Amino acid sequence: MSNPGTEARWWHGATLYQVYVRSFQDTNDDGYGDLNGVTARLDYLAWLGVDGIWLSPTMPSPDQDWGYDVSDYLGVHPELGTLADLDRLIAEAGQRGMRVLLDLVPNHTSSAHPWFVAAGDPASPYRDYYVWADPAPGGGPPNNWLAATGAAAWTLDQRSGQYYLHNFLPSQPDLNWWEPRVHEAFREILRFWFDRGVAGFRIDVAQGLYKDAELRDDPPEPGGDVVRSRFGLAQVYSANRPESHAVFRDWRKIAESYPSPRLLLGETWVGDLHALAAFHGHSDELQLTFNFPFIFAPFTAAALSAVVAETLADLPAGEASVWTASNHDISRFPTRWCGGDEGRARLALLVLATLPGTFVLYNGDEIAMTDVDVPAALVRDLMRAQTGARESRDRSRTPMPWDDSPTAGFTGEGARPWLPYGEHAVRNVAAQRADPASTLHLCRELIALRRAEFAGQLASYTQLDAPAGVWAYRTGRLTVVANFTGSPVSLAEAGGVAGEVLIRSDSAAGAGADQVGPWAGVIARSA
Ligand code: NOJ
Ligand code: CA
């Protein structure tokens, strides 16, 4: 970190790691992971080699949506710890060369937030912090907007006879970004955390902040694609408004006013790669953006390479893309992309770790953790439980399997975890750490190679000719051959690999040194 250029864009070529705090490590045996648990596992994360961690929501919340319903933006959820615990976590991570990002939720608050409680009074100065509207002329919600549950995005407030807007649960009222005091409140929130040493934020629902001033109906979107369509509507007016870009320009100035620039990583839930690139502005908005078209692309060489090529072509020069494939909202990639096949998960990790930009792992990805089938009676995700419309997100939120003990190393003996364990007896960190051929070791080697080759840089990327089903590319000094077919492929035919093979996701003994096996990848460095 001594090179100022590297410091300024420390996320270029870096690896970030998402910690779902409630499921990472419990230290007081209440069955919920906590901040001290993250601190206790920092040596593991340093061993893995990540440059930074993003903590899922840490602020006080009634937990209708597990922290994405914030009731105090300047505090720490008592169930997760204290402000002092968070300060210690940041300091201890820093001692190990890792930065800490928090999750910021600016689209909505909890209905328990003092602003919303006050706003219930139509005469309150806080009334305009939220979006209120009269019923439609014939009665009923003001327009056709839908919440993420599939129900109307509006709830009638008996006291005033007006509806308030909530793009998620009724207990998550949307903030009104047309109100200047909301901007001022968030500037203060940003500075509060940046001053405490927080390295940046993952920004929830970044595309959502402003809504159409006229509250026009969203148009139909029959496509069915989960990113483009919300239960058959395109969020043209209920989100994705151009005015939100000014918020990010404002925040970028704040982020860059610190000697070590703070990072803004958007949860940019958009289906269009031009719209995604637009969140980088002229390198004056978000520095990083999650790429949902990539996440939801089929696991084929053609589909993934096409999204990568278009993403890189659309991004303004000098901007980094984000490569990730799992998070707490979606099915884990070893299940979704790989059908539980570990060889394919290893291939996916090899590709994710060698693309230029920023690689983001979700806790468990490094051991190819799969989704857990959470029985209906144990589901804790209200967003899905209420509608049954889509599978519960709990499948990807279950405790981290640290070892094969009855509590998976997650909590104390006899304590009950908030969500059930998966197959920790067959897949866990301890067993993989003891096995040099494991996916965990592969992932660690990939991260180390990434740091050695790319740290602080945006590597070049050139796709190479390869047979159908094979994706070959040169990035920096590396040549990558990723075989998405069920047959072995000759390295000479795909990518023309000449240099030394550094890492392969299969075994050379099995595949042959001059081949890449079925559903496997090879990384070579040019001589
Ligand atoms: C995206 C978050 O990742 C998700 O968990 C949450 O329910 C919604 N935003 C609403 O905050
Ligand atoms: Ca706990």
Short mmCIF file of C-alpha atoms and ligand atoms in Angstrom, two decimals, residues 26-34 79, ligand 2:
data_model
loop_
_atom_site.label_atom_id
_atom_site.label_comp_id
_atom_site.label_asym_id
_atom_site.label_seq_id
_atom_site.Cartn_x
_atom_site.Cartn_y
_atom_site.Cartn_z
CA ASP A 26 -21.51 -16.83 16.77
CA THR A 27 -19.51 -15.94 19.90
CA ASN A 28 -22.23 -15.73 22.57
CA ASP A 29 -24.19 -18.87 21.75
CA ASP A 30 -27.45 -17.14 20.85
CA GLY A 31 -27.43 -18.85 17.46
CA TYR A 32 -26.72 -15.64 15.52
CA GLY A 33 -23.33 -14.73 14.11
CA ASP A 34 -21.96 -11.46 15.45
CA GLU A 79 -27.63 -8.57 18.63
CA CA B 2 -24.28 -14.17 18.61
#
